[in-house]
Every structure is written in structure tokens, then in C-alpha cells.
mmCIF file of C-alpha atoms and ligand atoms in Angstrom:
data_model
loop_
_atom_site.group_PDB
_atom_site.id
_atom_site.type_symbol
_atom_site.label_atom_id
_atom_site.label_comp_id
_atom_site.label_asym_id
_atom_site.label_seq_id
_atom_site.Cartn_x
_atom_site.Cartn_y
_atom_site.Cartn_z
ATOM 1 C CA MET A 1 20.979 4.206 -52.737
ATOM 2 C CA SER A 2 22.425 3.635 -49.270
ATOM 3 C CA TRP A 3 20.576 1.214 -47.061
ATOM 4 C CA LYS A 4 20.577 1.449 -43.290
ATOM 5 C CA ALA A 5 21.470 -1.481 -41.045
ATOM 6 C CA ILE A 6 19.358 -3.508 -38.626
ATOM 7 C CA GLY A 7 20.373 -2.787 -35.003
ATOM 8 C CA ILE A 8 20.245 -5.613 -32.500
ATOM 9 C CA PHE A 9 21.180 -5.747 -28.839
ATOM 10 C CA ASP A 10 21.483 -8.109 -25.936
ATOM 11 C CA SER A 11 22.978 -8.103 -22.459
ATOM 12 C CA GLY A 12 25.953 -10.022 -23.881
ATOM 13 C CA VAL A 13 26.640 -12.857 -26.293
ATOM 14 C CA GLY A 14 23.254 -14.590 -26.057
ATOM 15 C CA GLY A 15 21.561 -12.379 -28.645
ATOM 16 C CA LEU A 16 23.879 -13.813 -31.268
ATOM 17 C CA THR A 17 21.427 -16.754 -31.453
ATOM 18 C CA VAL A 18 18.820 -14.209 -32.634
ATOM 19 C CA LEU A 19 21.300 -12.459 -34.948
ATOM 20 C CA LYS A 20 22.113 -15.842 -36.515
ATOM 21 C CA GLU A 21 18.443 -16.345 -37.442
ATOM 22 C CA VAL A 22 18.121 -12.748 -38.714
ATOM 23 C CA ILE A 23 21.151 -13.243 -40.980
ATOM 24 C CA LYS A 24 19.721 -16.574 -42.179
ATOM 25 C CA ALA A 25 16.366 -14.959 -43.031
ATOM 26 C CA LEU A 26 17.832 -11.718 -44.459
ATOM 27 C CA PRO A 27 21.384 -12.377 -45.744
ATOM 28 C CA GLN A 28 21.318 -9.139 -47.753
ATOM 29 C CA GLU A 29 20.969 -6.885 -44.686
ATOM 30 C CA ASP A 30 23.760 -5.083 -42.825
ATOM 31 C CA THR A 31 23.591 -5.529 -39.052
ATOM 32 C CA VAL A 32 25.033 -3.700 -36.035
ATOM 33 C CA TYR A 33 25.077 -5.776 -32.849
ATOM 34 C CA LEU A 34 25.691 -4.475 -29.349
ATOM 35 C CA GLY A 35 26.428 -6.856 -26.458
ATOM 36 C CA ASP A 36 26.430 -5.159 -23.046
ATOM 37 C CA THR A 37 29.163 -7.468 -21.786
ATOM 38 C CA ALA A 38 30.280 -5.088 -19.014
ATOM 39 C CA ARG A 39 26.858 -5.225 -17.332
ATOM 40 C CA VAL A 40 25.589 -8.757 -18.108
ATOM 41 C CA PRO A 41 23.510 -10.454 -16.656
ATOM 42 C CA TYR A 42 20.228 -8.551 -16.998
ATOM 43 C CA GLY A 43 18.126 -11.494 -15.801
ATOM 44 C CA THR A 44 18.856 -10.823 -12.128
ATOM 45 C CA LYS A 45 18.494 -7.014 -12.258
ATOM 46 C CA SER A 46 15.478 -4.770 -11.547
ATOM 47 C CA PRO A 47 13.187 -3.637 -14.401
ATOM 48 C CA GLU A 48 14.299 -0.006 -13.773
ATOM 49 C CA THR A 49 17.974 -0.845 -14.248
ATOM 50 C CA VAL A 50 17.377 -3.005 -17.334
ATOM 51 C CA THR A 51 15.239 -0.216 -18.852
ATOM 52 C CA ARG A 52 17.983 2.383 -18.218
ATOM 53 C CA TYR A 53 20.565 0.132 -19.892
ATOM 54 C CA SER A 54 18.202 -0.551 -22.824
ATOM 55 C CA MET A 55 17.659 3.209 -23.348
ATOM 56 C CA GLU A 56 21.410 3.868 -23.407
ATOM 57 C CA ILE A 57 22.035 1.075 -25.905
ATOM 58 C CA THR A 58 19.161 2.117 -28.153
ATOM 59 C CA SER A 59 20.424 5.735 -28.190
ATOM 60 C CA PHE A 60 23.832 4.440 -29.262
ATOM 61 C CA LEU A 61 22.393 2.258 -32.054
ATOM 62 C CA VAL A 62 19.957 4.945 -33.253
ATOM 63 C CA SER A 63 22.905 7.374 -33.493
ATOM 64 C CA ARG A 64 24.382 4.889 -35.977
ATOM 65 C CA GLU A 65 21.290 5.364 -38.153
ATOM 66 C CA ILE A 66 19.676 1.939 -37.956
ATOM 67 C CA LYS A 67 16.346 1.338 -39.723
ATOM 68 C CA LEU A 68 14.924 -1.183 -37.249
ATOM 69 C CA LEU A 69 15.861 -2.357 -33.761
ATOM 70 C CA VAL A 70 15.703 -5.943 -32.516
ATOM 71 C CA VAL A 71 15.676 -6.318 -28.734
ATOM 72 C CA ALA A 72 17.188 -9.797 -28.720
ATOM 73 C CA CYS A 73 17.376 -10.047 -24.936
ATOM 74 C CA ASN A 74 14.255 -11.680 -23.490
ATOM 75 C CA THR A 75 14.664 -9.867 -20.171
ATOM 76 C CA ALA A 76 14.963 -6.454 -21.868
ATOM 77 C CA SER A 77 12.037 -7.285 -24.173
ATOM 78 C CA ALA A 78 9.960 -8.320 -21.162
ATOM 79 C CA VAL A 79 10.533 -5.188 -19.096
ATOM 80 C CA SER A 80 11.639 -2.378 -21.456
ATOM 81 C CA LEU A 81 9.977 -2.791 -24.848
ATOM 82 C CA GLU A 82 7.083 -0.408 -24.233
ATOM 83 C CA ALA A 83 9.366 2.332 -22.860
ATOM 84 C CA LEU A 84 11.659 1.973 -25.895
ATOM 85 C CA LYS A 85 8.721 2.179 -28.305
ATOM 86 C CA GLN A 86 7.510 5.352 -26.615
ATOM 87 C CA ARG A 87 10.932 7.012 -26.751
ATOM 88 C CA PHE A 88 12.173 6.009 -30.218
ATOM 89 C CA SER A 89 10.353 6.319 -33.523
ATOM 90 C CA ILE A 90 12.008 3.486 -35.541
ATOM 91 C CA PRO A 91 10.272 0.059 -35.718
ATOM 92 C CA ILE A 92 11.248 -2.032 -32.666
ATOM 93 C CA VAL A 93 10.849 -5.828 -32.558
ATOM 94 C CA GLY A 94 11.145 -7.747 -29.281
ATOM 95 C CA VAL A 95 11.381 -11.508 -28.834
ATOM 96 C CA ILE A 96 8.375 -12.061 -26.551
ATOM 97 C CA GLU A 97 5.461 -11.444 -28.960
ATOM 98 C CA PRO A 98 6.883 -13.635 -31.761
ATOM 99 C CA GLY A 99 7.592 -16.502 -29.327
ATOM 100 C CA ALA A 100 4.160 -16.185 -27.727
ATOM 101 C CA ARG A 101 2.448 -16.203 -31.143
ATOM 102 C CA ARG A 102 4.247 -19.356 -32.186
ATOM 103 C CA ALA A 103 3.501 -21.132 -28.877
ATOM 104 C CA ALA A 104 -0.202 -20.258 -29.096
ATOM 105 C CA SER A 105 -0.366 -21.592 -32.640
ATOM 106 C CA VAL A 106 1.385 -24.931 -32.021
ATOM 107 C CA THR A 107 -0.152 -26.048 -28.711
ATOM 108 C CA ARG A 108 -2.842 -28.715 -29.048
ATOM 109 C CA THR A 109 -3.572 -29.392 -25.376
ATOM 110 C CA GLY A 110 -3.582 -25.690 -24.410
ATOM 111 C CA LYS A 111 -0.835 -26.218 -21.807
ATOM 112 C CA VAL A 112 2.265 -24.172 -22.548
ATOM 113 C CA GLY A 113 5.460 -24.038 -20.493
ATOM 114 C CA VAL A 114 7.749 -20.995 -20.507
ATOM 115 C CA ILE A 115 11.314 -20.917 -19.187
ATOM 116 C CA GLY A 116 13.482 -17.806 -18.839
ATOM 117 C CA THR A 117 15.552 -15.679 -16.478
ATOM 118 C CA GLU A 118 14.227 -14.528 -13.091
ATOM 119 C CA GLY A 119 13.454 -11.096 -14.607
ATOM 120 C CA THR A 120 11.532 -12.485 -17.590
ATOM 121 C CA ILE A 121 9.492 -14.920 -15.511
ATOM 122 C CA ARG A 122 8.782 -12.336 -12.773
ATOM 123 C CA SER A 123 7.446 -9.911 -15.408
ATOM 124 C CA SER A 124 4.880 -12.506 -16.665
ATOM 125 C CA ALA A 125 5.434 -10.979 -20.125
ATOM 126 C CA TYR A 126 5.174 -14.324 -21.962
ATOM 127 C CA ALA A 127 2.107 -15.454 -20.003
ATOM 128 C CA LYS A 128 0.352 -12.140 -20.689
ATOM 129 C CA ALA A 129 1.267 -12.204 -24.403
ATOM 130 C CA ILE A 130 0.066 -15.808 -24.830
ATOM 131 C CA LYS A 131 -3.176 -15.092 -22.975
ATOM 132 C CA ARG A 132 -3.804 -11.996 -25.101
ATOM 133 C CA ILE A 133 -3.789 -14.326 -28.109
ATOM 134 C CA ASN A 134 -5.827 -17.078 -26.451
ATOM 135 C CA PRO A 135 -7.077 -16.624 -22.863
ATOM 136 C CA GLU A 136 -7.919 -20.345 -22.664
ATOM 137 C CA ILE A 137 -4.260 -21.399 -22.754
ATOM 138 C CA GLU A 138 -2.772 -22.398 -19.422
ATOM 139 C CA VAL A 139 0.775 -21.041 -19.045
ATOM 140 C CA ILE A 140 3.145 -22.672 -16.583
ATOM 141 C CA THR A 141 6.436 -20.833 -16.017
ATOM 142 C CA ARG A 142 9.807 -21.597 -14.449
ATOM 143 C CA ALA A 143 12.901 -19.436 -14.038
ATOM 144 C CA CYS A 144 16.062 -21.395 -14.930
ATOM 145 C CA PRO A 145 18.936 -19.014 -14.064
ATOM 146 C CA LEU A 146 21.682 -21.660 -14.036
ATOM 147 C CA LEU A 147 21.181 -22.459 -17.727
ATOM 148 C CA VAL A 148 22.803 -19.127 -18.731
ATOM 149 C CA PRO A 149 26.258 -19.844 -17.235
ATOM 150 C CA LEU A 150 26.070 -23.458 -18.450
ATOM 151 C CA ALA A 151 25.517 -22.285 -22.050
ATOM 152 C CA GLU A 152 28.349 -19.734 -21.771
ATOM 153 C CA GLU A 153 30.677 -22.408 -20.400
ATOM 154 C CA GLY A 154 29.772 -24.699 -23.299
ATOM 155 C CA TRP A 155 28.345 -27.282 -20.866
ATOM 156 C CA VAL A 156 25.293 -27.969 -22.972
ATOM 157 C CA ASP A 157 25.118 -31.756 -23.136
ATOM 158 C CA ASN A 158 27.091 -33.144 -20.217
ATOM 159 C CA GLU A 159 25.904 -34.682 -16.934
ATOM 160 C CA VAL A 160 25.648 -31.283 -15.186
ATOM 161 C CA ALA A 161 23.483 -29.871 -18.000
ATOM 162 C CA ARG A 162 21.227 -32.951 -17.957
ATOM 163 C CA LEU A 163 20.754 -32.905 -14.167
ATOM 164 C CA THR A 164 20.120 -29.153 -14.119
ATOM 165 C CA THR A 165 17.530 -29.222 -16.913
ATOM 166 C CA GLU A 166 15.831 -32.276 -15.375
ATOM 167 C CA THR A 167 15.571 -30.528 -12.019
ATOM 168 C CA TYR A 168 14.195 -27.315 -13.537
ATOM 169 C CA LEU A 169 11.799 -28.981 -15.989
ATOM 170 C CA ARG A 170 10.341 -31.795 -13.850
ATOM 171 C CA GLY A 171 7.386 -29.682 -12.688
ATOM 172 C CA LEU A 172 6.525 -28.504 -16.215
ATOM 173 C CA LYS A 173 6.713 -32.050 -17.542
ATOM 174 C CA ASN A 174 4.465 -33.364 -14.767
ATOM 175 C CA ALA A 175 1.974 -30.554 -15.497
ATOM 176 C CA GLY A 176 1.451 -32.092 -18.958
ATOM 177 C CA ILE A 177 2.679 -29.268 -21.201
ATOM 178 C CA ASP A 178 2.847 -30.025 -24.941
ATOM 179 C CA THR A 179 4.777 -26.831 -25.864
ATOM 180 C CA LEU A 180 7.799 -25.246 -24.207
ATOM 181 C CA VAL A 181 8.981 -21.706 -24.983
ATOM 182 C CA LEU A 182 12.761 -21.242 -24.726
ATOM 183 C CA GLY A 183 12.357 -17.718 -23.343
ATOM 184 C CA CYS A 184 16.025 -16.794 -23.036
ATOM 185 C CA THR A 185 18.720 -16.108 -25.624
ATOM 186 C CA HIS A 186 20.973 -18.830 -24.211
ATOM 187 C CA TYR A 187 18.558 -21.746 -24.166
ATOM 188 C CA PRO A 188 18.682 -22.638 -27.899
ATOM 189 C CA LEU A 189 22.222 -23.860 -27.219
ATOM 190 C CA LEU A 190 20.792 -26.415 -24.792
ATOM 191 C CA LYS A 191 17.989 -27.395 -27.165
ATOM 192 C CA GLN A 192 19.015 -31.047 -27.509
ATOM 193 C CA THR A 193 19.381 -31.605 -23.780
ATOM 194 C CA ILE A 194 16.086 -29.827 -23.080
ATOM 195 C CA ALA A 195 14.336 -31.865 -25.817
ATOM 196 C CA ALA A 196 15.691 -35.118 -24.361
ATOM 197 C CA THR A 197 14.486 -34.071 -20.900
ATOM 198 C CA VAL A 198 10.907 -33.144 -21.828
ATOM 199 C CA GLY A 199 10.454 -35.879 -24.459
ATOM 200 C CA ASP A 200 9.384 -35.768 -28.083
ATOM 201 C CA ARG A 201 5.709 -35.041 -27.334
ATOM 202 C CA VAL A 202 6.703 -31.545 -26.198
ATOM 203 C CA GLN A 203 7.324 -29.060 -29.000
ATOM 204 C CA LEU A 204 10.099 -26.530 -28.341
ATOM 205 C CA VAL A 205 9.519 -22.932 -29.427
ATOM 206 C CA ASP A 206 12.667 -20.970 -30.232
ATOM 207 C CA SER A 207 11.851 -17.263 -30.080
ATOM 208 C CA ALA A 208 14.888 -16.495 -32.272
ATOM 209 C CA GLU A 209 13.439 -18.133 -35.422
ATOM 210 C CA GLU A 210 10.045 -16.518 -35.000
ATOM 211 C CA THR A 211 11.604 -13.119 -34.275
ATOM 212 C CA ALA A 212 13.616 -13.273 -37.514
ATOM 213 C CA ARG A 213 10.375 -13.941 -39.407
ATOM 214 C CA THR A 214 8.791 -10.887 -37.730
ATOM 215 C CA VAL A 215 11.811 -8.724 -38.648
ATOM 216 C CA ALA A 216 11.580 -9.830 -42.307
ATOM 217 C CA GLU A 217 7.847 -9.127 -42.359
ATOM 218 C CA THR A 218 8.214 -5.693 -40.694
ATOM 219 C CA LEU A 219 10.875 -4.613 -43.211
ATOM 220 C CA ARG A 220 8.852 -5.938 -46.134
ATOM 221 C CA SER A 221 5.639 -4.211 -45.092
ATOM 222 C CA SER A 222 7.418 -0.869 -44.657
ATOM 223 C CA GLY A 223 9.370 -1.155 -47.916
ATOM 224 C CA LEU A 224 12.718 -1.198 -46.087
ATOM 225 C CA THR A 225 14.086 -4.551 -47.302
ATOM 226 C CA ARG A 226 17.400 -4.346 -49.118
ATOM 227 C CA PRO A 227 17.461 -6.013 -52.562
ATOM 228 C CA ALA A 228 18.153 -9.774 -52.341
ATOM 229 C CA SER A 229 21.130 -9.360 -54.695
ATOM 230 C CA GLU A 230 23.087 -7.502 -51.938
ATOM 231 C CA LYS A 231 25.307 -9.109 -49.304
ATOM 232 C CA GLY A 232 25.159 -7.860 -45.714
ATOM 233 C CA ASN A 233 28.081 -6.732 -43.532
ATOM 234 C CA HIS A 234 28.086 -7.316 -39.798
ATOM 235 C CA HIS A 235 29.577 -5.080 -37.112
ATOM 236 C CA TYR A 236 29.826 -5.795 -33.406
ATOM 237 C CA PHE A 237 30.169 -3.561 -30.351
ATOM 238 C CA VAL A 238 30.724 -4.668 -26.763
ATOM 239 C CA THR A 239 30.948 -2.676 -23.528
ATOM 240 C CA ASP A 240 33.791 -4.746 -22.005
ATOM 241 C CA VAL A 241 37.034 -5.821 -23.642
ATOM 242 C CA PRO A 242 36.190 -8.032 -26.662
ATOM 243 C CA ALA A 243 38.203 -11.151 -25.644
ATOM 244 C CA GLY A 244 35.425 -12.985 -23.737
ATOM 245 C CA PHE A 245 32.803 -12.056 -26.344
ATOM 246 C CA LEU A 246 34.981 -13.449 -29.120
ATOM 247 C CA LYS A 247 35.629 -16.705 -27.261
ATOM 248 C CA VAL A 248 32.000 -17.481 -26.358
ATOM 249 C CA GLY A 249 30.405 -15.616 -29.272
ATOM 250 C CA ASN A 250 31.919 -17.777 -31.961
ATOM 251 C CA ARG A 251 30.163 -20.778 -30.421
ATOM 252 C CA PHE A 252 26.847 -18.900 -30.271
ATOM 253 C CA LEU A 253 27.015 -17.536 -33.802
ATOM 254 C CA GLY A 254 28.490 -20.689 -35.253
ATOM 255 C CA GLY A 255 31.074 -18.735 -37.204
ATOM 256 C CA ALA A 256 34.049 -16.441 -37.081
ATOM 257 C CA LEU A 257 33.264 -13.118 -35.394
ATOM 258 C CA GLU A 258 35.135 -10.180 -36.880
ATOM 259 C CA ASP A 259 35.087 -6.435 -36.444
ATOM 260 C CA VAL A 260 34.354 -6.358 -32.687
ATOM 261 C CA HIS A 261 34.918 -2.991 -30.991
ATOM 262 C CA GLN A 262 34.651 -1.853 -27.394
ATOM 263 C CA VAL A 263 32.432 1.160 -26.770
ATOM 264 C CA SER A 264 31.473 3.257 -23.734
ATOM 265 C CA LEU A 265 27.756 4.016 -23.358
ATOM 266 C CA GLU A 266 27.963 6.401 -20.424
ATOM 267 C CA LYS A 267 27.640 9.563 -22.495
ATOM 268 C CA GLU A 268 24.750 8.138 -24.576
ATOM 269 C CA GLU A 269 21.837 8.606 -22.209
ATOM 270 C CA LYS A 270 21.178 10.076 -18.801
ATOM 271 C CA CYS A 271 17.893 8.964 -17.273
HETATM 272 N N1 DGL B 301 19.985 -12.299 -22.620
HETATM 273 C C1 DGL B 301 19.294 -12.661 -21.405
HETATM 274 C C2 DGL B 301 17.853 -13.056 -21.760
HETATM 275 O O1 DGL B 301 17.545 -13.477 -22.851
HETATM 276 C C3 DGL B 301 19.994 -13.795 -20.681
HETATM 277 C C4 DGL B 301 21.294 -13.382 -20.024
HETATM 278 C C5 DGL B 301 21.107 -12.325 -18.961
HETATM 279 O O2 DGL B 301 20.579 -12.623 -17.864
HETATM 280 O O3 DGL B 301 21.492 -11.191 -19.214
HETATM 281 O O4 DGL B 301 16.994 -12.926 -20.929
#
């Protein structure tokens, strides 16, 4: 029997933090990852543009016969998930719902902070998802755009990273949050610096871990999980030349990236 792969996409390298958790949870599954490195960042772009890009990428991955799609990019999940679900018939898992579910279940004081890109925060997708679960929870949000380039540069625990996170997170800390959602693919790389800034009374929620659990559960409930005795293969596509993706991606994935190919999406979808 031939088993289809899990498709996963992000605006660039950041989604590799989600892929890493998916591989950890489901080592038997094949994966196909697409990083839209020619058009990153998504966090500063309009919902219409991000949705058009997401449609093109999903068409490309669906043409490779994937069995499930993970929208690893928080910004794309925030603004495009519903449109993707309407257009494509395979199961589609975003990162917002899983992160929101986890945050709602761990908060004790009912004060949850959410950080993300401008696009994610402007969409209020996390706040809406958390409030759907529990309307009593107060959600305090903050866009932290500078954390993306810091993570890509590998400046995750130096003086610049500390000052930047302190400046961004001061308001959330003063508001008395006890839970903080890392609502961007890049932020898990800054986890230690963020934890040191907000203190050990604030629980950090990494959407990547919770998303991997949702992927495993979705496959299991639809009978699509590959037998545990198998070993997955991993393929990577990027929309710009692979050099930058390889350099930064190895740090994100914590391993040696292989089989990275450049692809053009222009012919995939015309909206
Ligand atoms: N992947 C994006 C996200 O999680 C961050 C990088 C970008 O702005 O494209 O929102």
C-alpha cells in the first residue's frame, strides 16, 4: 500500500519549528514542506495577498497528492484558513486553534497574552479562538515584528534579543498574564529569552507542539496514519534559491536539511 505524505507550508523557514514537532510526533510519516522564501515575510502583507499566496502553495502541494495539509504559518492560518478549507477537500490543520485550545486550558488567572506578527495580531484570530472556548478569558495581544529577523539572524539570547523582548513584553507582564502564546513560527527559537523576560509564573504556549498533536489525532481519527513500523522521508521546496533556506533552516530544524528544491508557483493558481 502506498501512503501519501503530510503537506506543510510556511512563508519561509519558520514553519520548520512546526515540522520538527510533526516529525517528533509522527516519525513514520512522509512530509513535503514548502517555504515561500521568495515572498517572505507574510506578517506585514494584506490578508488578500497572504490568501492568494496560500492558495497557490496549497494547489502545488495538493498536486503532489498529500493526505493532510498543515498551515504552519501563523499569519496564513489567521487570515486564510477558512478560504483554504472552502476550496480544498483534504483535512487542513492551522496553528491558531491548537494554540488557543492549549492556552485556554492552562490559564489559571484567565489572563492570556498573545504575541505574533502585525498580520496575526491585526486579525484577532487568536483572541477570537480563545474567546470561543471561554468568553471569560481576557486576551491581551502585542505584535512583535522585530523578533522574526532576530530569530533568522540567530540573535536569540544576546543583549539585543533581551532588550527587544523586554520592550515588547513589558505591557503584557504588567497586565498580569499567566499564559503567553508564542503566536509566530519564529518565536520558539527565542523561548528561553522570552521565558526569562516574563518570569517563571508565566506559562509559554508553543503552538507547534499542540499543532503536531492535532495532526496526529486528525490522521488517527480518519484512519490515515501510516504504520509505526515505517520511517518517513522528508522533501523540501522553496520559491527562492535554496542557499538561505539551508543556512537558517538547519538551525530551525535542528538537523541536516537535504533534498531542497526550488520551485515556481506562478502557474499553480490564478486568483
Ligand atoms: N511565518 C510567519 C508567522 O508565523 C512569520 C514570518 C513572516 O512574517 O512571514 O506568522
